[in-house]
XYZ file of C-alpha atoms in Angstrom:
679
model
C 11.091 9.736 35.060
C 7.869 8.773 33.309
C 7.206 5.837 31.109
C 4.032 4.652 29.352
C 2.059 1.469 29.611
C -1.533 1.503 28.610
C -3.753 0.236 25.838
C -3.208 1.638 22.341
C -6.861 1.300 20.814
C -7.465 1.161 17.157
C -11.133 1.860 16.019
C -12.240 1.095 12.485
C -15.666 1.753 11.013
C -16.517 0.713 7.384
C -18.486 3.505 5.677
C -19.627 1.108 2.892
C -20.413 -2.508 2.680
C -18.180 -5.105 1.349
C -19.444 -4.804 -2.082
C -20.086 -1.066 -2.045
C -17.912 2.144 -2.012
C -14.616 1.337 -0.390
C -13.957 3.757 2.494
C -12.894 3.103 6.183
C -12.675 5.433 9.140
C -9.543 4.421 11.108
C -8.293 6.006 14.594
C -4.657 4.964 14.904
C -1.991 6.161 17.195
C -3.906 9.325 17.879
C -4.477 10.193 14.267
C -7.998 10.021 12.538
C -7.918 9.058 8.968
C -9.919 7.586 6.017
C -8.696 4.615 4.310
C -9.571 5.403 0.609
C -12.412 7.393 -0.588
C -13.982 5.269 -3.335
C -17.445 5.286 -5.068
C -19.628 2.915 -6.738
C -20.249 3.632 -10.325
C -23.539 3.753 -12.256
C -22.512 3.315 -15.808
C -25.754 4.027 -17.269
C -26.118 7.397 -15.839
C -22.594 8.474 -14.785
C -23.769 8.672 -11.266
C -21.252 7.946 -8.343
C -22.455 6.402 -5.211
C -20.489 7.621 -2.154
C -20.076 6.135 1.241
C -21.889 7.352 4.378
C -19.341 10.135 5.107
C -21.783 11.833 7.281
C -21.120 9.185 9.881
C -17.756 10.789 10.618
C -16.736 14.281 11.789
C -14.996 15.474 8.542
C -13.592 18.466 10.357
C -11.734 16.288 12.878
C -10.189 14.054 10.073
C -6.376 14.290 9.913
C -5.497 12.274 6.732
C -6.910 10.527 3.916
C -4.903 7.567 2.412
C -5.612 6.624 -1.277
C -4.680 3.031 -2.395
C -5.308 3.133 -6.174
C -7.158 5.121 -8.975
C -10.558 3.691 -8.255
C -10.439 4.797 -4.587
C -10.175 8.487 -5.740
C -13.807 8.723 -6.921
C -15.411 10.321 -4.009
C -12.448 12.465 -3.080
C -14.006 15.698 -4.896
C -17.162 15.279 -3.047
C -15.277 14.954 0.291
C -13.091 18.207 -0.288
C -15.211 20.362 -2.308
C -18.700 19.655 -0.724
C -17.876 18.440 2.822
C -14.928 20.793 3.287
C -12.213 18.333 4.213
C -9.050 20.241 5.196
C -6.506 17.687 6.266
C -3.728 15.967 4.366
C -4.355 13.616 1.468
C -1.631 11.064 0.499
C -1.317 8.822 -2.848
C 1.459 7.614 -5.102
C 2.105 9.735 -8.183
C 0.583 7.038 -10.426
C -2.386 6.792 -8.451
C -2.821 10.484 -8.657
C -2.455 10.723 -12.502
C -4.753 7.664 -13.351
C -7.251 8.909 -10.721
C -7.554 12.240 -12.537
C -7.974 10.548 -15.856
C -10.605 8.446 -14.571
C -12.427 11.381 -12.960
C -12.155 13.239 -16.354
C -13.745 10.279 -18.047
C -16.658 10.125 -15.682
C -17.268 13.852 -15.808
C -17.551 13.655 -19.647
C -20.148 10.779 -19.551
C -23.104 12.955 -18.491
C -24.890 15.330 -20.531
C -24.122 18.999 -20.800
C -21.236 20.724 -18.714
C -18.568 18.269 -17.533
C -19.364 17.518 -13.966
C -19.200 14.596 -11.425
C -22.715 13.512 -9.827
C -22.671 12.173 -6.681
C -25.373 10.197 -4.683
C -24.994 10.431 -0.952
C -26.095 7.439 1.067
C -26.702 8.727 4.621
C -25.921 6.671 7.635
C -29.650 7.126 8.852
C -31.552 4.562 6.849
C -34.718 6.605 7.130
C -32.987 9.672 5.621
C -33.617 10.715 2.113
C -30.780 10.200 -0.361
C -29.559 13.376 -1.861
C -27.508 14.079 -5.034
C -24.708 16.684 -5.447
C -22.875 17.898 -8.560
C -19.057 18.833 -8.502
C -17.618 20.372 -11.485
C -14.657 19.235 -13.275
C -12.783 22.331 -12.409
C -13.644 21.725 -8.596
C -12.413 18.045 -9.060
C -9.222 19.263 -10.413
C -8.844 21.608 -7.403
C -9.465 18.798 -4.934
C -6.646 16.573 -6.797
C -4.137 19.484 -6.320
C -4.592 18.924 -2.531
C -3.070 15.521 -2.823
C 0.452 14.983 -1.795
C 2.250 12.425 -4.011
C 4.567 9.936 -2.344
C 7.084 7.551 -4.010
C 7.392 3.884 -3.677
C 8.510 3.024 -0.211
C 8.673 6.506 1.024
C 8.007 7.021 4.576
C 5.636 9.823 5.769
C 5.680 11.170 9.303
C 2.700 12.244 10.916
C 1.937 13.457 14.425
C 2.542 11.341 17.554
C 5.138 9.317 15.947
C 2.932 7.719 13.349
C 4.556 6.806 9.986
C 3.132 5.820 6.763
C 4.763 3.789 3.936
C 3.380 3.160 0.441
C 4.154 -0.490 -0.825
C 3.304 -2.247 -3.892
C -0.088 -4.034 -3.988
C 0.364 -5.620 -7.468
C -3.043 -4.456 -8.484
C -2.160 -1.831 -11.080
C 0.683 0.794 -11.523
C 0.973 2.946 -8.562
C -1.546 0.917 -6.534
C -0.181 0.468 -3.026
C -0.794 -0.910 0.313
C -0.131 1.069 3.349
C 2.003 0.161 6.197
C 1.171 2.083 9.309
C 3.542 2.328 12.298
C 3.175 3.852 15.747
C 6.010 3.861 18.310
C 4.569 0.667 19.776
C 2.749 -1.187 16.837
C 2.442 -1.870 13.159
C -0.587 -2.200 11.150
C -1.099 -3.103 7.395
C -3.930 -1.899 5.218
C -4.310 -3.956 2.038
C -7.173 -2.745 -0.390
C -7.416 -4.086 -3.775
C -4.264 -6.250 -4.173
C -3.244 -8.917 -6.862
C -0.912 -11.849 -6.504
C -0.738 -12.427 -10.371
C 2.948 -12.589 -11.416
C 2.471 -12.455 -15.153
C 1.149 -8.732 -15.402
C 2.886 -5.400 -15.767
C 2.720 -4.062 -12.089
C 5.294 -4.672 -9.516
C 4.406 -7.680 -7.560
C 2.790 -7.470 -3.985
C 5.129 -6.432 -1.220
C 4.867 -9.098 1.351
C 8.169 -8.783 3.512
C 7.160 -5.504 5.331
C 3.855 -7.172 6.320
C 5.213 -10.144 8.024
C 4.418 -10.326 11.745
C 2.520 -7.042 11.741
C 0.115 -6.516 14.685
C -2.970 -6.083 12.736
C -3.801 -6.764 8.941
C -6.759 -5.124 7.295
C -7.897 -6.878 4.120
C -10.949 -5.195 2.483
C -11.277 -5.294 -1.338
C -11.274 -9.093 -2.222
C -12.464 -11.006 -5.268
C -15.800 -12.897 -4.176
C -15.132 -16.301 -5.780
C -12.205 -18.338 -4.793
C -11.868 -20.486 -7.952
C -8.218 -21.549 -8.003
C -8.279 -21.384 -12.015
C -9.736 -17.829 -11.815
C -6.626 -16.035 -12.422
C -6.075 -12.929 -14.565
C -3.853 -14.914 -17.042
C -6.719 -17.338 -17.609
C -9.179 -14.600 -18.034
C -7.119 -12.822 -20.477
C -6.747 -15.973 -22.448
C -10.349 -16.389 -22.621
C -10.918 -12.856 -23.675
C -8.383 -13.374 -26.401
C -10.167 -16.361 -27.528
C -13.507 -14.593 -27.750
C -11.897 -11.638 -29.651
C -10.335 -13.891 -32.134
C -13.842 -15.533 -32.723
C -15.192 -12.133 -33.668
C -12.218 -11.160 -35.884
C -12.527 -14.449 -37.789
C -16.035 -13.597 -38.950
C -14.819 -10.150 -39.950
C -16.329 -8.259 -37.037
C -15.586 -5.483 -34.730
C -14.997 -6.404 -30.935
C -15.885 -3.171 -28.657
C -14.509 -3.504 -25.171
C -15.908 -0.916 -22.880
C -13.176 0.258 -20.605
C -10.940 3.186 -19.872
C -7.210 3.018 -21.024
C -6.104 1.768 -17.631
C -4.947 -1.132 -15.582
C -5.505 -4.655 -17.406
C -6.145 -3.069 -20.749
C -2.339 -2.550 -21.004
C -2.001 -6.333 -20.584
C -4.836 -6.991 -23.038
C -3.105 -5.136 -25.870
C -0.054 -7.022 -25.699
C -1.797 -10.207 -25.314
C -3.997 -9.536 -28.366
C -0.955 -8.529 -30.515
C 0.859 -11.732 -29.547
C -2.192 -13.745 -30.509
C -2.502 -12.187 -33.812
C 1.051 -12.930 -34.780
C 0.325 -16.723 -34.210
C -2.595 -16.597 -36.666
C -0.945 -16.065 -40.089
C -4.227 -17.126 -41.758
C -5.695 -13.766 -41.327
C -4.935 -11.531 -44.542
C -4.814 -8.239 -42.572
C -3.069 -7.451 -39.346
C -5.537 -7.054 -36.495
C -6.072 -3.234 -35.682
C -6.237 -2.346 -32.053
C -7.725 1.103 -31.112
C -7.651 3.009 -27.888
C -10.594 5.361 -28.280
C -10.837 7.833 -25.305
C -10.134 11.519 -24.688
C -7.419 10.472 -22.223
C -5.686 7.537 -23.946
C -2.622 9.543 -24.934
C -2.286 10.786 -21.253
C -2.784 7.226 -19.856
C 0.019 5.679 -22.097
C 2.373 8.450 -21.315
C 1.822 8.113 -17.600
C 2.301 4.292 -17.893
C 5.764 4.920 -19.305
C 6.735 6.987 -16.138
C 6.149 4.604 -13.575
C 9.373 2.591 -13.646
C 9.412 1.888 -9.937
C 6.082 0.308 -9.974
C 6.835 -2.023 -12.918
C 7.477 -5.868 -12.692
C 11.045 -7.097 -12.889
C 10.562 -8.177 -16.575
C 9.550 -4.671 -17.652
C 12.493 -3.099 -15.498
C 14.868 -5.420 -17.202
C 13.547 -4.147 -20.676
C 14.186 -0.660 -19.667
C 17.756 -1.359 -18.534
C 18.298 -2.895 -21.888
C 17.294 0.130 -23.598
C 13.994 -0.876 -24.792
C 10.494 0.294 -24.234
C 8.799 -1.182 -21.098
C 5.445 -1.644 -22.944
C 4.751 -3.029 -26.413
C 2.272 -0.207 -27.192
C 5.278 2.026 -28.174
C 6.303 -0.269 -30.925
C 2.772 -1.034 -31.881
C 2.073 2.871 -32.366
C 5.110 3.138 -34.494
C 3.971 0.260 -36.862
C 0.386 1.559 -36.695
C -0.825 -1.685 -35.277
C -2.167 0.274 -32.359
C -4.164 3.670 -32.934
C -4.911 6.046 -30.324
C -7.994 8.336 -30.915
C -9.771 10.855 -28.876
C -12.926 10.675 -31.043
C -14.564 8.766 -33.607
C -13.333 9.718 -37.356
C -13.836 8.443 -40.776
C -10.302 7.339 -41.048
C -10.669 5.410 -37.786
C -13.853 3.522 -39.222
C -12.247 2.809 -42.559
C -9.486 1.048 -40.633
C -12.006 -1.299 -39.114
C -13.482 -2.512 -42.460
C -12.054 -5.877 -42.072
C -12.458 -6.135 -38.286
C -10.566 -4.891 -35.275
C -10.620 -4.462 -31.409
C -11.874 -1.192 -29.935
C -11.239 -0.209 -26.276
C -13.764 2.708 -25.673
C -14.262 4.683 -22.711
C -17.779 5.441 -21.461
C -17.793 9.013 -22.861
C -17.641 7.840 -26.583
C -19.005 4.294 -26.193
C -22.767 5.206 -27.169
C -21.793 6.974 -30.294
C -19.582 4.162 -31.458
C -22.307 1.486 -30.659
C -24.694 3.456 -32.693
C -22.461 2.925 -35.660
C -21.295 -0.724 -35.175
C -24.239 -2.006 -32.994
C -26.459 -2.960 -35.855
C -24.144 -5.467 -37.587
C -24.420 -9.004 -36.203
C -20.882 -9.797 -37.070
C -19.627 -7.324 -34.447
C -19.688 -7.845 -30.781
C -19.446 -5.900 -27.355
C -17.397 -7.745 -24.721
C -17.708 -6.606 -20.993
C -14.532 -7.233 -18.883
C -15.806 -5.086 -15.910
C -15.273 -7.210 -12.665
C -18.243 -5.551 -11.025
C -20.534 -7.546 -13.341
C -19.104 -10.859 -12.382
C -21.954 -11.774 -10.074
C -24.613 -10.818 -12.630
C -23.790 -11.331 -16.394
C -27.310 -10.065 -17.566
C -26.667 -6.567 -16.024
C -23.543 -6.191 -17.909
C -25.370 -6.678 -21.318
C -28.584 -4.936 -20.438
C -27.516 -1.585 -21.904
C -26.952 -3.185 -25.091
C -30.216 -5.188 -25.369
C -31.618 -3.400 -28.269
C -28.635 -3.786 -30.475
C -28.105 -6.503 -32.927
C -24.452 -7.270 -32.092
C -23.369 -10.161 -29.954
C -23.024 -9.486 -26.296
C -20.284 -11.220 -24.525
C -19.155 -11.248 -20.825
C -15.731 -12.192 -19.402
C -14.953 -10.191 -16.304
C -11.266 -9.721 -15.568
C -10.841 -9.269 -11.705
C -7.274 -8.881 -10.677
C -7.950 -8.706 -6.994
C -6.966 -11.308 -4.459
C -9.379 -14.241 -4.058
C -10.182 -15.668 -0.777
C -7.845 -18.511 -1.292
C -5.111 -15.859 -2.091
C -5.887 -13.990 1.146
C -5.477 -17.331 3.065
C -1.932 -17.759 1.499
C -1.354 -14.027 2.499
C -2.353 -14.556 6.083
C -0.273 -17.687 6.321
C 2.859 -15.940 5.115
C 2.210 -12.589 7.135
C 1.128 -14.205 10.516
C -0.579 -11.194 11.763
C -1.808 -11.001 15.276
C -5.082 -9.828 14.211
C -7.008 -9.835 10.929
C -9.783 -7.516 10.072
C -11.965 -8.338 6.894
C -15.396 -7.820 5.623
C -18.015 -10.141 7.395
C -18.981 -11.682 4.044
C -15.924 -13.491 3.712
C -16.228 -15.048 7.114
C -19.762 -16.280 6.923
C -20.359 -19.995 6.268
C -23.176 -19.005 3.984
C -24.055 -15.749 2.216
C -27.293 -14.050 1.004
C -28.177 -14.597 -2.585
C -29.632 -11.153 -2.851
C -28.681 -7.664 -1.529
C -30.745 -5.206 0.193
C -32.080 -3.912 -3.118
C -33.145 -7.544 -4.123
C -30.492 -7.732 -6.782
C -28.073 -10.660 -7.003
C -25.154 -10.000 -4.553
C -21.593 -10.057 -5.183
C -21.259 -12.633 -2.478
C -23.850 -14.869 -3.701
C -21.215 -17.519 -4.537
C -18.580 -16.295 -2.123
C -16.595 -19.145 -0.373
C -15.586 -17.951 3.331
C -12.019 -17.585 4.345
C -10.599 -20.476 6.368
C -10.363 -19.909 9.994
C -6.518 -19.975 9.971
C -4.615 -19.999 13.297
C -0.906 -19.988 12.631
C 1.439 -21.839 14.925
C 2.960 -18.808 17.062
C 4.037 -19.229 20.637
C 1.556 -17.743 23.040
C -0.503 -15.913 20.315
C -3.340 -16.826 17.969
C -4.910 -15.055 15.149
C -7.882 -12.855 16.230
C -10.380 -12.247 13.288
C -12.595 -9.425 13.492
C -15.587 -9.008 11.026
C -16.240 -5.566 9.233
C -19.890 -4.547 9.003
C -21.319 -1.342 7.555
C -21.078 1.495 10.131
C -20.322 -1.036 13.104
C -17.105 0.065 14.887
C -14.293 -2.411 15.268
C -12.143 -1.762 18.347
C -9.023 -3.680 18.840
C -7.030 -3.027 22.192
C -3.493 -4.081 22.602
C -1.222 -3.589 25.532
C 1.558 -1.101 24.802
C 5.040 -1.409 26.116
C 5.358 1.599 28.267
C 3.912 2.663 31.657
C 3.646 5.875 33.510
C 6.117 5.651 36.659
C 8.172 7.287 38.955
C 11.720 6.641 40.272
C 12.229 5.895 43.894
C 14.288 8.542 45.714
C 17.024 6.109 46.330
C 17.371 5.102 42.754
C 17.023 8.649 41.523
C 19.843 9.878 43.919
C 22.160 7.061 42.435
C 21.352 7.982 38.828
C 24.335 9.528 36.878
C 22.847 12.374 34.694
C 24.492 13.095 31.473
C 23.571 16.333 29.762
C 22.576 16.270 26.018
C 21.788 19.735 24.694
C 20.448 21.061 27.885
C 18.464 17.914 29.006
C 19.400 15.587 31.561
C 19.365 11.910 30.678
C 20.224 8.840 32.811
C 20.150 4.926 32.470
C 18.794 3.033 35.362
C 18.157 -0.534 36.295
C 15.588 -1.606 38.726
C 12.306 -3.430 39.493
C 8.757 -2.048 39.011
C 6.316 -2.180 41.925
C 2.922 -0.843 42.414
C 2.165 1.381 45.375
C -0.975 3.314 45.897
C -2.005 2.547 42.316
C 1.286 4.093 41.068
C 4.105 2.441 39.375
C 7.533 2.950 41.115
C 10.868 1.891 39.926
C 13.139 0.871 42.829
C 16.452 -0.527 43.265
C 16.605 -4.285 42.775
C 16.691 -6.409 45.856
C 20.254 -7.679 46.676
C 21.071 -10.936 44.972
C 19.097 -9.954 41.814
C 21.446 -9.811 38.724
C 19.533 -7.455 36.349
C 22.279 -6.375 34.051
C 23.806 -9.762 33.917
C 20.822 -11.807 33.114
C 18.976 -9.668 30.651
C 18.897 -6.064 29.181
C 16.453 -4.261 27.028
C 17.851 -4.128 23.393
C 15.214 -1.700 22.345
C 14.274 0.609 25.067
C 10.724 -0.395 26.022
C 11.212 -3.594 23.935
C 11.452 -7.259 24.699
C 14.206 -8.416 26.840
C 17.224 -10.065 25.466
C 20.125 -12.093 26.780
C 23.487 -10.772 26.927
C 24.250 -12.896 23.789
C 21.628 -10.978 21.784
C 19.096 -13.940 21.655
C 15.641 -13.292 22.708
C 14.856 -14.560 26.127
C 11.301 -15.787 24.787
C 13.084 -17.917 22.205
C 12.687 -15.568 19.178
C 15.626 -14.268 17.099
C 16.249 -10.476 17.547
C 17.693 -8.220 14.866
C 20.847 -8.259 16.840
C 21.182 -11.991 16.971
C 20.421 -12.341 13.303
C 23.248 -9.769 12.553
C 25.603 -11.701 14.352
C 25.010 -14.887 12.457
C 25.018 -13.439 8.860
C 28.117 -13.741 6.746
C 31.254 -15.622 7.400
C 33.843 -13.106 6.277
C 32.533 -9.698 7.627
C 31.569 -8.910 11.166
C 28.692 -6.630 11.618
C 28.072 -4.103 14.528
C 24.562 -2.785 14.111
C 23.116 0.207 15.916
C 19.493 -0.461 16.951
C 16.876 1.966 17.861
C 13.188 2.632 17.641
C 11.763 5.769 15.888
C 10.417 6.973 19.252
C 11.057 5.926 22.964
C 9.950 6.739 26.363
C 12.975 9.115 26.533
C 11.790 11.096 23.607
C 10.040 13.434 25.957
C 13.322 14.487 27.596
C 15.348 14.851 24.314
C 15.055 17.445 21.764
C 13.695 16.815 18.222
C 16.125 14.807 16.116
C 17.683 12.682 18.980
C 16.801 9.186 19.300
C 18.444 6.111 20.613
C 20.867 4.913 17.990
C 23.355 2.508 19.526
C 23.311 0.087 22.415
C 26.372 -1.501 24.095
C 26.247 -4.031 26.814
C 27.135 -1.400 29.324
C 26.332 2.001 27.435
C 23.469 3.825 25.894
C 24.627 6.236 23.023
C 22.410 9.072 21.726
C 22.838 11.053 18.595
C 22.640 11.171 14.832
C 25.317 9.867 12.562
C 26.093 12.074 9.649
C 28.029 10.756 6.519
C 29.927 14.137 5.675
C 31.052 14.286 9.320
C 31.788 10.718 9.224
C 34.017 11.138 6.194
C 35.952 14.043 7.809
C 36.672 11.967 10.909
C 38.057 9.025 8.754
C 40.272 11.368 6.699
C 41.536 12.937 9.769
C 42.238 9.545 11.108
C 44.183 8.728 7.972
C 44.744 11.493 5.438
C 45.487 8.886 2.652
C 42.310 7.097 3.225
C 39.914 6.983 0.234
C 36.340 7.017 1.215
C 33.607 6.539 -1.403
C 29.830 7.744 -0.392
C 27.114 6.223 -2.383
C 23.248 5.538 -2.050
C 22.861 2.709 0.264
C 21.167 -0.692 -0.645
C 17.401 -0.845 -0.225
C 16.104 1.791 2.145
C 19.423 2.742 3.546
C 20.399 6.439 3.280
C 24.086 6.139 2.644
C 26.914 3.674 2.313
C 30.660 4.532 2.900
C 33.169 2.123 1.195
C 36.616 2.094 2.379
C 38.754 0.029 0.029
C 41.926 0.292 1.945
C 40.310 -1.280 4.931
C 38.045 -3.661 3.026
C 35.230 -2.074 4.950
C 31.828 -0.602 4.476
C 29.585 1.565 6.860
C 25.849 1.713 5.995
C 23.543 4.329 7.540
C 19.777 4.021 7.963
C 18.969 7.653 9.397
C 15.280 7.181 9.805
C 15.559 3.864 11.527
C 18.719 5.241 13.415
C 20.801 2.176 12.688
C 24.456 1.946 11.682
C 26.001 -1.282 10.076
C 29.703 -1.602 10.135
C 31.119 -4.580 7.954
C 34.891 -5.390 8.052
C 37.216 -8.217 7.459
C 38.788 -7.989 10.902
C 37.711 -7.212 14.453
C 40.639 -4.694 14.868
C 39.236 -2.694 11.990
C 35.734 -2.975 13.285
C 36.775 -1.558 16.549
C 38.479 1.507 14.762
C 35.495 2.329 12.806
C 33.086 1.930 15.687
C 35.138 4.451 17.845
C 35.121 6.867 14.868
C 31.235 6.460 14.568
C 30.879 6.713 18.383
C 32.804 10.003 18.461
C 29.620 11.654 16.755
C 27.488 10.440 19.537
C 26.683 11.019 23.307
C 27.649 8.162 25.642
C 25.361 7.653 28.747
C 27.066 5.464 31.281
C 24.697 2.619 32.386
């Protein structure tokens, strides 16, 4: 018999600085992956700065995870130029919006539509090179992406699992929960804690008590008043000032993200100003505007509760549908005479970079008009935001809208999630930051406030904070739960073997000793009560007392299930997705149920369970439905006032009944599908 106990080493290498392209190399559970593949945009030339991808062996990469549409920018370069052949995962909404954003950037340059990349080599003495990727090649790279749904679990090699959870940043933007058989890690890129926007709020519950929390893309300033809601109010005020003088306010932005919130806010504001003789026309001017609005209507699972309730009521989730029907919102792919005539009395135009220069040539010489920059990348340097419009006579306004978490928000996130280790860019940990960057320009972090050193009150643990610096590896070792060991001949002779599909399995109790640098499980000395004092609830997990309470003082899932509900009693089957016995079991067989004296193996199937129930009582009516939350199925039995809920991925079964007698009957029927191993 073999068990594993060693060190599960996680290595992370940032391939860009905190204010540069978002991309990280991570080795986790035997899987090498890239966390995001973002790029920095040069709006004046349409060039995308890519991270130092030459620092990793692209051929050895297994997976790329994409968190939002901005983290897709360097993907065509990675796939088409560097030849990445592994798997790529992103949500469907991230894939759609990322495709639209790449098309916008490809149309920005002169001549043939293509994406231009500037490579930043890891060697500071190496010369920077430029690479062009055609739009057709970019589309080919995006077809390599596997779309995942909200809270869908993706299984990789070595028992590693990925789950996409809502980050609240934009539609489809996700944070990634990574699990191996022995630990759990959360990767939070761009996330938002604002509750008055259209995306689904940030998922916090799955992050609680994780082994490591990686937080990377954070808003530099931590102004407690710097919320998206306040920024939107400020933008609306600036726009109204331009409209009151009969001007046109041009907002350079693709038709994505916060623009959807701005459209609704501007319309509501115009309704409260009856003094204006004409309704305020709002224009989305972009070749991809139509597709962006259609995509937004298809992401119901990523919408906030208020939007979902509107859908359930038979209404449109977004106001832009009604605005288009009433012609208060116009969607255009190019500038036309009809569009300009509608702006004679003023209006608001959200223009993408491809059509922005032509539009400014028309409206830029009227002092009544204005250009308003909302790009969060210009928050550290307002002069750079208006520099491209310096020669124009219109008013230049800057009001960045940054939906990312601030340092204060991250502190609250840490306090609520209580991770054992925090990995964060070093700029947010330094007591003082440089005013200028390497190029001599003002830095994003010139006014950043550092994160507090937060040590949660947890027994026997404290928060380990690790700073991220460009191209500097961060290694975090954590003791795993398993050891490689042998059974003593005496204990092996006493083991009672049970055959499960041609494999021999046995449950043993003993003590671990070290002899000749080897771990040996031996029979416990006489007088030692192993089974009576404690047993392992999860094989390789923490010891629990016979009552189900954690010996170390923490509640276990079993103890919590015994205290929930006054009417129904629950019997829950606990199991990890992988265990030390996985090597002796065929694929598909995991530990599903643990009694005080037995271990039960197998998989519970709802169809077989219905047949067993009907065989027990032909008159019994059983209704099978989709289970609550992440459950796979729920069987309702009205005649017994009972329910059976199945979690197949987690190998868990919950039996809820009104009486103990009924619970025992249903438990026996469930156990009839499984293999019992005497302890």
